[in-house]
mmCIF file of N, CA and C in Angstrom:
data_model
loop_
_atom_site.group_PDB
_atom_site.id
_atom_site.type_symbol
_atom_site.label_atom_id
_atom_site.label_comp_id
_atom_site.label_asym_id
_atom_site.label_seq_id
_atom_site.Cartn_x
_atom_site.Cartn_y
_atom_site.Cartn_z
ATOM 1 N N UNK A 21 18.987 -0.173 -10.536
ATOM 2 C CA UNK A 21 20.125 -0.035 -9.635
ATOM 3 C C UNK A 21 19.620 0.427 -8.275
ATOM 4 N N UNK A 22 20.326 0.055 -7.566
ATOM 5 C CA UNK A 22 19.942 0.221 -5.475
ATOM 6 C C UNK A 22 20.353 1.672 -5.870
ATOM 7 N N UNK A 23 19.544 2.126 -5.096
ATOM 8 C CA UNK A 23 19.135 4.011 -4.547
ATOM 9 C C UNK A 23 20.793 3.992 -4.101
ATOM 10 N N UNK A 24 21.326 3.460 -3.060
ATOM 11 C CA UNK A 24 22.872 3.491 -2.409
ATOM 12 C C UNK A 24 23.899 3.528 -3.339
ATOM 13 N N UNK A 25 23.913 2.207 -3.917
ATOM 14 C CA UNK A 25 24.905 2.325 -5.698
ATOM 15 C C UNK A 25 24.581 3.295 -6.605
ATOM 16 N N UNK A 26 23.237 3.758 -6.806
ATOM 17 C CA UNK A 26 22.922 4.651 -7.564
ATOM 18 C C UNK A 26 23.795 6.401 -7.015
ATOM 19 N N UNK A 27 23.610 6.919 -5.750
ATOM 20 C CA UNK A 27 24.007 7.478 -5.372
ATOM 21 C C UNK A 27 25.691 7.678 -4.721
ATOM 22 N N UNK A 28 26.416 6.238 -5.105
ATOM 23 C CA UNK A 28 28.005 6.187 -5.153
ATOM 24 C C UNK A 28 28.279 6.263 -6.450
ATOM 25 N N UNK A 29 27.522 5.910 -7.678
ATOM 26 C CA UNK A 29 27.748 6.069 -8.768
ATOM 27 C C UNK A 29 27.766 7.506 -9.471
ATOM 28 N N UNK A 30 26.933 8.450 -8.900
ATOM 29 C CA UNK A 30 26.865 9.941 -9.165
ATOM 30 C C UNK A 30 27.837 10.333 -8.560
ATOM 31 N N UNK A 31 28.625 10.031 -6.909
ATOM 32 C CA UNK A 31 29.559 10.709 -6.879
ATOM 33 C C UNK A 31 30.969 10.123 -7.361
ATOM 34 N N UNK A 32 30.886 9.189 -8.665
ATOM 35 C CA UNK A 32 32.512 8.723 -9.053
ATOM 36 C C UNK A 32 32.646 7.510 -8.332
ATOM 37 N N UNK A 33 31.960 6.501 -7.471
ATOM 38 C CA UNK A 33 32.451 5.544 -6.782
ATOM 39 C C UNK A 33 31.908 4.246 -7.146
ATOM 40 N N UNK A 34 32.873 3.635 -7.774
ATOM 41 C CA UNK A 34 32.649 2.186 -8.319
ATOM 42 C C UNK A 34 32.781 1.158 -7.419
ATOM 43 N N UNK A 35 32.095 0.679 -6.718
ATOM 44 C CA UNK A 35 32.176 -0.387 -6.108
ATOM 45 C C UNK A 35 32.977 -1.843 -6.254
ATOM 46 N N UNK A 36 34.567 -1.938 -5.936
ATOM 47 C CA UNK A 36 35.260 -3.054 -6.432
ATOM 48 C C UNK A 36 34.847 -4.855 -5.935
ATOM 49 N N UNK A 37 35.101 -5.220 -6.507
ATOM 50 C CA UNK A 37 35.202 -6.618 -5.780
ATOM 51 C C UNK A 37 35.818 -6.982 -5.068
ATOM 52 N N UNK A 38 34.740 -7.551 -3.849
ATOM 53 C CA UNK A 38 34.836 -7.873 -2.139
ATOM 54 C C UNK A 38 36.319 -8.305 -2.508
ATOM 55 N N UNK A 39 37.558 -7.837 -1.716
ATOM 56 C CA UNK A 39 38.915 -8.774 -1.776
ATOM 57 C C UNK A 39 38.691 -9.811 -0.980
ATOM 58 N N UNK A 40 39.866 -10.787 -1.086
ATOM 59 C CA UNK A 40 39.875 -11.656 -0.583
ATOM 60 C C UNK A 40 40.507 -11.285 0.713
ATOM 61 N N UNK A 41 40.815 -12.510 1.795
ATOM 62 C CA UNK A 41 41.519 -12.164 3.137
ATOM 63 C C UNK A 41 43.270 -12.516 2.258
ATOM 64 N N UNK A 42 44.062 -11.755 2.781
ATOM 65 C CA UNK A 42 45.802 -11.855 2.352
ATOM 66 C C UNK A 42 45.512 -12.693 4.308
ATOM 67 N N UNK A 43 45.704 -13.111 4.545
ATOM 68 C CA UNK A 43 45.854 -14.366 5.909
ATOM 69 C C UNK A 43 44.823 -14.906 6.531
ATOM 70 N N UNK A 44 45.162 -15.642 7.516
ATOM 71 C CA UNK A 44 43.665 -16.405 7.939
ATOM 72 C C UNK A 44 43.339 -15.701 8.817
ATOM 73 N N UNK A 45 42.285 -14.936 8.367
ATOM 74 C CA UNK A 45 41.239 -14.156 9.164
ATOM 75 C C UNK A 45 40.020 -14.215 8.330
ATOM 76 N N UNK A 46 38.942 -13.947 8.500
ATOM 77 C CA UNK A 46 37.927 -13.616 7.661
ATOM 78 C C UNK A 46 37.276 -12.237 8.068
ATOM 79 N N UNK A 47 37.252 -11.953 6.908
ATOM 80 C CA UNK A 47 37.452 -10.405 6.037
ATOM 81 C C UNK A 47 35.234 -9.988 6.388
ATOM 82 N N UNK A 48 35.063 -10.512 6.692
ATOM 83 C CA UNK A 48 33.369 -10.330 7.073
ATOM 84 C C UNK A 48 32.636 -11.064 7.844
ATOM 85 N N UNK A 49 31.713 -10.883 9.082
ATOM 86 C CA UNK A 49 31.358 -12.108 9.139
ATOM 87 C C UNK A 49 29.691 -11.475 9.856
ATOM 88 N N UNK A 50 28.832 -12.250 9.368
ATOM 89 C CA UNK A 50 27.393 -12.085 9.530
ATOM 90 C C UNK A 50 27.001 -12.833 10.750
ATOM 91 N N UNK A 51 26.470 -12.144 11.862
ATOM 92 C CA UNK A 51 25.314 -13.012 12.214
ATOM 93 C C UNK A 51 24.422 -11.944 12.786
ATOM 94 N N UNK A 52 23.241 -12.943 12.530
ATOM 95 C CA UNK A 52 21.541 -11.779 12.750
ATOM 96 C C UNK A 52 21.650 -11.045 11.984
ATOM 97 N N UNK A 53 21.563 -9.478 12.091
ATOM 98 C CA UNK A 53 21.399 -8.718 11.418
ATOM 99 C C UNK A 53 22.396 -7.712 11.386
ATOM 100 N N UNK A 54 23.215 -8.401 12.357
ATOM 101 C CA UNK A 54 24.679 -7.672 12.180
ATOM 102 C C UNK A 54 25.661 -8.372 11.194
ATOM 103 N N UNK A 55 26.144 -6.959 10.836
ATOM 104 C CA UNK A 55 27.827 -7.556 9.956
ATOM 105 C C UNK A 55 29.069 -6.717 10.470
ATOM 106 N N UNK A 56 30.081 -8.088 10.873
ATOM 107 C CA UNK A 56 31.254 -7.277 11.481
ATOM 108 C C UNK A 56 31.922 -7.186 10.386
ATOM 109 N N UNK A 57 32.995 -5.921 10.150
ATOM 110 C CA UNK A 57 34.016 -5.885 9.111
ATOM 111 C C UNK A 57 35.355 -5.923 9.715
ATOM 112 N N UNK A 58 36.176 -6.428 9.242
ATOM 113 C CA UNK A 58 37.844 -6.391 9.891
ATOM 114 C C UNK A 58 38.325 -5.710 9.605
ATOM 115 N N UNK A 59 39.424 -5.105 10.027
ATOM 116 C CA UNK A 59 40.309 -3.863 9.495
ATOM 117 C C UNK A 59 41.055 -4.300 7.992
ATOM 118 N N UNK A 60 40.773 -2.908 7.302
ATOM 119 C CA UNK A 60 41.065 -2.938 5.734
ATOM 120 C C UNK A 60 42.336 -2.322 6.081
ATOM 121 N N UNK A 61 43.028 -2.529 4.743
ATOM 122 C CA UNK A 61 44.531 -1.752 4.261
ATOM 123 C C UNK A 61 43.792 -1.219 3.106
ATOM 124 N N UNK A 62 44.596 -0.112 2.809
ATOM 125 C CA UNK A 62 44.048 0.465 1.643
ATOM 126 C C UNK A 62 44.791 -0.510 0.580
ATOM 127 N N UNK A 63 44.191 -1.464 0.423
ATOM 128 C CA UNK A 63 44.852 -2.310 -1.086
ATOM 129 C C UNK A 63 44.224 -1.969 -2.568
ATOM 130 N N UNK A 64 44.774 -2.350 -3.241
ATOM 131 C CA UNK A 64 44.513 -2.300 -4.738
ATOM 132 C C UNK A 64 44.929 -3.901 -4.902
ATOM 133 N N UNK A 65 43.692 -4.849 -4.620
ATOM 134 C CA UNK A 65 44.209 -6.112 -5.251
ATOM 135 C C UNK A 65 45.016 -6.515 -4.260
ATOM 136 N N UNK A 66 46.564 -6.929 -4.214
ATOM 137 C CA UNK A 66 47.300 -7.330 -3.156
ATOM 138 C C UNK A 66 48.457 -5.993 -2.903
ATOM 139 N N UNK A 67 47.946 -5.214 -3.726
ATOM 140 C CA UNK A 67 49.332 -3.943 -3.585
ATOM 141 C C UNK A 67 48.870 -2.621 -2.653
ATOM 142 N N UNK A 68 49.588 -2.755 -1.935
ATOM 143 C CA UNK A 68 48.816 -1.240 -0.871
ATOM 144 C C UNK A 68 49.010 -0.006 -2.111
ATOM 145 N N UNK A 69 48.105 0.669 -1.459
ATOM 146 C CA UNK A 69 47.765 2.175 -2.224
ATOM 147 C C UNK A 69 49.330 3.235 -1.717
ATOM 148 N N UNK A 70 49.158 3.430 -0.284
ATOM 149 C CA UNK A 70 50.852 4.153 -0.093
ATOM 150 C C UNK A 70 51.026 2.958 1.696
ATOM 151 N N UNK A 71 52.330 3.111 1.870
ATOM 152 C CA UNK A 71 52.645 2.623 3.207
ATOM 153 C C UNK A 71 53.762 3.575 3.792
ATOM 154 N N UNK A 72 53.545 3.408 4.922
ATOM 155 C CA UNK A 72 54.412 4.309 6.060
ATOM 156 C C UNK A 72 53.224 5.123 6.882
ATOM 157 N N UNK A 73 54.293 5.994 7.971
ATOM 158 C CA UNK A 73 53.983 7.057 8.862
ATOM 159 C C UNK A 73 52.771 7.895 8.133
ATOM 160 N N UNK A 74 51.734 8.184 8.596
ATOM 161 C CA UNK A 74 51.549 10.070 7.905
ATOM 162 C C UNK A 74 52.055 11.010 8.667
ATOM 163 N N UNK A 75 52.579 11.840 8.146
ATOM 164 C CA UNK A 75 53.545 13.117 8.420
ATOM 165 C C UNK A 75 55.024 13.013 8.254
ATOM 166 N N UNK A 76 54.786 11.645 7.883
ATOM 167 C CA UNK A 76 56.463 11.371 7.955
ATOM 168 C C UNK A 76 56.786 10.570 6.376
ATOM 169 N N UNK A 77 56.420 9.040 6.340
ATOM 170 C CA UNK A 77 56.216 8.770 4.729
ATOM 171 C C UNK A 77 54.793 8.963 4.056
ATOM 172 N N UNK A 78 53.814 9.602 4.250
ATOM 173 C CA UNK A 78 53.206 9.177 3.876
ATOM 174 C C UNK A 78 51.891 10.864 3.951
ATOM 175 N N UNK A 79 51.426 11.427 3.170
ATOM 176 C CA UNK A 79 51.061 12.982 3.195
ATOM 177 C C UNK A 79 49.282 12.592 3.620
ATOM 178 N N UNK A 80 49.021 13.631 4.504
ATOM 179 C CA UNK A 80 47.611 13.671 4.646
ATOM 180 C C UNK A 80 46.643 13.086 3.392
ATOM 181 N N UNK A 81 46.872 14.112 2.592
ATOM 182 C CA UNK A 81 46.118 13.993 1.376
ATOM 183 C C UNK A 81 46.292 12.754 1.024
ATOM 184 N N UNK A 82 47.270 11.657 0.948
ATOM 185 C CA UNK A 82 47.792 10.527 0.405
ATOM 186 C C UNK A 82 46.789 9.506 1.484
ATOM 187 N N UNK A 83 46.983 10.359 2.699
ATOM 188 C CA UNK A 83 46.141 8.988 4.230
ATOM 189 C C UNK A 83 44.532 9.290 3.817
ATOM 190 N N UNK A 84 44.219 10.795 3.405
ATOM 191 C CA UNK A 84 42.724 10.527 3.452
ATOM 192 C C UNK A 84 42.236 9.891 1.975
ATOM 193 N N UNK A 85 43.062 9.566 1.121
ATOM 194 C CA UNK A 85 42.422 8.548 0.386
ATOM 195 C C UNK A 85 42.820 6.758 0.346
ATOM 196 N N UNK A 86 43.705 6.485 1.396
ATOM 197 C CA UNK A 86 43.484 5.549 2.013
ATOM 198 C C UNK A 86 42.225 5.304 2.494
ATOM 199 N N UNK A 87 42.204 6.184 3.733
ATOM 200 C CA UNK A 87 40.822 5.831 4.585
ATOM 201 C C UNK A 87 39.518 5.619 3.762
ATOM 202 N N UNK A 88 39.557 6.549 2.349
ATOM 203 C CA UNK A 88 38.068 6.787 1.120
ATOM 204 C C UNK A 88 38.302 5.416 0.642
ATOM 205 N N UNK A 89 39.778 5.018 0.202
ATOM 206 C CA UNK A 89 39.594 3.336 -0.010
ATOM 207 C C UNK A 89 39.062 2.041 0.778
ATOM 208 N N UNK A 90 39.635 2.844 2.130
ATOM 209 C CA UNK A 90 39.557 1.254 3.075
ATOM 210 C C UNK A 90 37.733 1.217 3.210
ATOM 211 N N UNK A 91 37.066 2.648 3.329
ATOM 212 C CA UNK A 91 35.760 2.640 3.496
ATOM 213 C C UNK A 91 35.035 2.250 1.684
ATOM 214 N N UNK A 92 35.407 2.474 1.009
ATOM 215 C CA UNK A 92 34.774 1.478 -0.284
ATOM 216 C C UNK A 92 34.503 0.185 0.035
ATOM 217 N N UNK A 93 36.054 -0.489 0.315
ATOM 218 C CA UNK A 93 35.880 -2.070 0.289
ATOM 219 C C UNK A 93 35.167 -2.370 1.307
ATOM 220 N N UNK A 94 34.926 -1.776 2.727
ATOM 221 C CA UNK A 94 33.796 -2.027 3.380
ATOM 222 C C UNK A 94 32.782 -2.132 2.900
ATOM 223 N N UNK A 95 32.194 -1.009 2.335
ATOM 224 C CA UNK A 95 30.820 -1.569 1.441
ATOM 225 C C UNK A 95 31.106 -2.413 0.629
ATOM 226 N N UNK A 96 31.800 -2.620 0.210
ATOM 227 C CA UNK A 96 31.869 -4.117 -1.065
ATOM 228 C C UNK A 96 31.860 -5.345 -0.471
ATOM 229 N N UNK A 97 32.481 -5.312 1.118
ATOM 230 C CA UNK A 97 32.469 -6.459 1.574
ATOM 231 C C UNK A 97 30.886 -6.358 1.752
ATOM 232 N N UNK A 98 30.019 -5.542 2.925
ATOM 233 C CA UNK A 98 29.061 -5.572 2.571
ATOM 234 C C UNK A 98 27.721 -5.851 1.765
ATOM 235 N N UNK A 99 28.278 -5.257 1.028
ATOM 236 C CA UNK A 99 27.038 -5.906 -0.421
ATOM 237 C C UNK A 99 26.998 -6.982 -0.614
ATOM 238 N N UNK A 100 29.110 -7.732 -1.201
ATOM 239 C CA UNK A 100 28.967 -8.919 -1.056
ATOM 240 C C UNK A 100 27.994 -10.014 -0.052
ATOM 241 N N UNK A 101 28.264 -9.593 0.818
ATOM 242 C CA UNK A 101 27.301 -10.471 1.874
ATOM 243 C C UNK A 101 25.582 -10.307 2.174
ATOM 244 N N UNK A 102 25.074 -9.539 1.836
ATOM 245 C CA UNK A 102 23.606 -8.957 1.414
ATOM 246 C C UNK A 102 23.487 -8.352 0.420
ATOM 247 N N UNK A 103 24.019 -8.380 -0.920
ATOM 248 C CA UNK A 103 23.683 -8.279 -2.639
ATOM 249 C C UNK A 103 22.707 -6.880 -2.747
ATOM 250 N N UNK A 104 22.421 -6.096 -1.742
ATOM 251 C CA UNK A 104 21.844 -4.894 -1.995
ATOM 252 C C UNK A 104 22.027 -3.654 -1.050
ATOM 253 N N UNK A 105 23.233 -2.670 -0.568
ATOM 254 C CA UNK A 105 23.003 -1.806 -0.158
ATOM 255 C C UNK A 105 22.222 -1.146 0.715
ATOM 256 N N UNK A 106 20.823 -1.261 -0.120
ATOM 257 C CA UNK A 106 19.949 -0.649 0.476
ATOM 258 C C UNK A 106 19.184 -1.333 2.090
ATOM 259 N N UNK A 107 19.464 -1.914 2.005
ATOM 260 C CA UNK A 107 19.208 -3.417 3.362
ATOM 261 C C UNK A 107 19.842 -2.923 4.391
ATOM 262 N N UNK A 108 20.694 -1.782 4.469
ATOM 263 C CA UNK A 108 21.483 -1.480 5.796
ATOM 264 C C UNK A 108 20.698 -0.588 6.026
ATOM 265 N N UNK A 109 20.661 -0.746 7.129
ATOM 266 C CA UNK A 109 19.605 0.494 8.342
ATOM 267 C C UNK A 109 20.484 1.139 9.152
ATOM 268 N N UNK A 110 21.632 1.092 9.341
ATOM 269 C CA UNK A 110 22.387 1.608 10.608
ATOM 270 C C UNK A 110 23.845 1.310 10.273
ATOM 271 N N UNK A 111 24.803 2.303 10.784
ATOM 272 C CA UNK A 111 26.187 1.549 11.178
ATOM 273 C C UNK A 111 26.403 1.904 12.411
ATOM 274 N N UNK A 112 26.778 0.768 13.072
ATOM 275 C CA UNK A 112 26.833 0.818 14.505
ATOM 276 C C UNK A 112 28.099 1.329 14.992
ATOM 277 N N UNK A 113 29.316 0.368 14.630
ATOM 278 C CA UNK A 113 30.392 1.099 14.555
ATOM 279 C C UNK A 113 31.450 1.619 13.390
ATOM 280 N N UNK A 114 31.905 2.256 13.229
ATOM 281 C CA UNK A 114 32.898 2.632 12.846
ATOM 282 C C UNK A 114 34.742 2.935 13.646
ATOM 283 N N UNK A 115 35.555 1.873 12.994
ATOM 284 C CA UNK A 115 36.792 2.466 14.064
ATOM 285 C C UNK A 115 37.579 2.235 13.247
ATOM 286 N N UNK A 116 38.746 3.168 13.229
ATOM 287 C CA UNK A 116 39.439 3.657 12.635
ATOM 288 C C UNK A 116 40.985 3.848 12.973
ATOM 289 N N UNK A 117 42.550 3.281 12.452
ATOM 290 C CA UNK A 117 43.569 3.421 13.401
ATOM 291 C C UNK A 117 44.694 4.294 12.467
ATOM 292 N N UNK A 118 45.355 4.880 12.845
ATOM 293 C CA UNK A 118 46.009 5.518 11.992
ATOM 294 C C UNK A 118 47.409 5.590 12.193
ATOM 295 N N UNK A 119 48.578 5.402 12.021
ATOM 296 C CA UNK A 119 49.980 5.371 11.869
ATOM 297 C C UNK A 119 50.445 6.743 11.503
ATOM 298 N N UNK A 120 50.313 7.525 12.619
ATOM 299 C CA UNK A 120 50.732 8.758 12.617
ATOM 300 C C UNK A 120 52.362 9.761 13.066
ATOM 301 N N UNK A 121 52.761 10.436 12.720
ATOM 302 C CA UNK A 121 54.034 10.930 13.116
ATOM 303 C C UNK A 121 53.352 12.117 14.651
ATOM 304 N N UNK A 122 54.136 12.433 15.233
ATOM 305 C CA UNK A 122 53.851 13.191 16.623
ATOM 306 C C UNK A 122 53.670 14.317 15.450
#
């Protein structure tokens, strides 16, 4: 097992299968040695995890395991597209949007 999976696997994190795109966009896309990722929903399959506001429908605790989801399927899209983890040297960006109450 990759040192990376090996070490999501000690802390509880199973790596799901890359989803598909729900519209026409594509959900990854490689070139060189970069990989762009598109913005995730926290899905389960085609069913969001919670939806709404945070602070309003939707509780911190409830948004920060959104965000622990949406960043899984990133690596899954990942892997999917280079089959080993360990092959990443860097993340360049990270961005992040959030549906927040004032």
């Amino acid at each position: 097992m990759a040192q990376i999976e090996k070490k999501l696997a000690e802390m509880g994190i199973e790596l799901p299968e890359a989803p598909k795109p729900v519209a026409s966009y594509v959900s990854a896309q490689r070139t060189g040695n970069l990989i762009i990722t598109s913005g995730q929903l926290p899905r389960i399959g085609t069913k969001m995890l919670y939806e709404g506001i945070v602070g309003k429908d939707v509780t911190p605790e409830q948004a920060k395991e959104c965000a622990r989801l949406c960043a899984i399927v990133n690596l899954a899209l990942i892997k999917s597209m280079i089959g080993d983890l360990d092959k990443v040297v860097q993340v360049v960006r990270l961005g992040v949007f959030v549906a927040s109450s004032p």
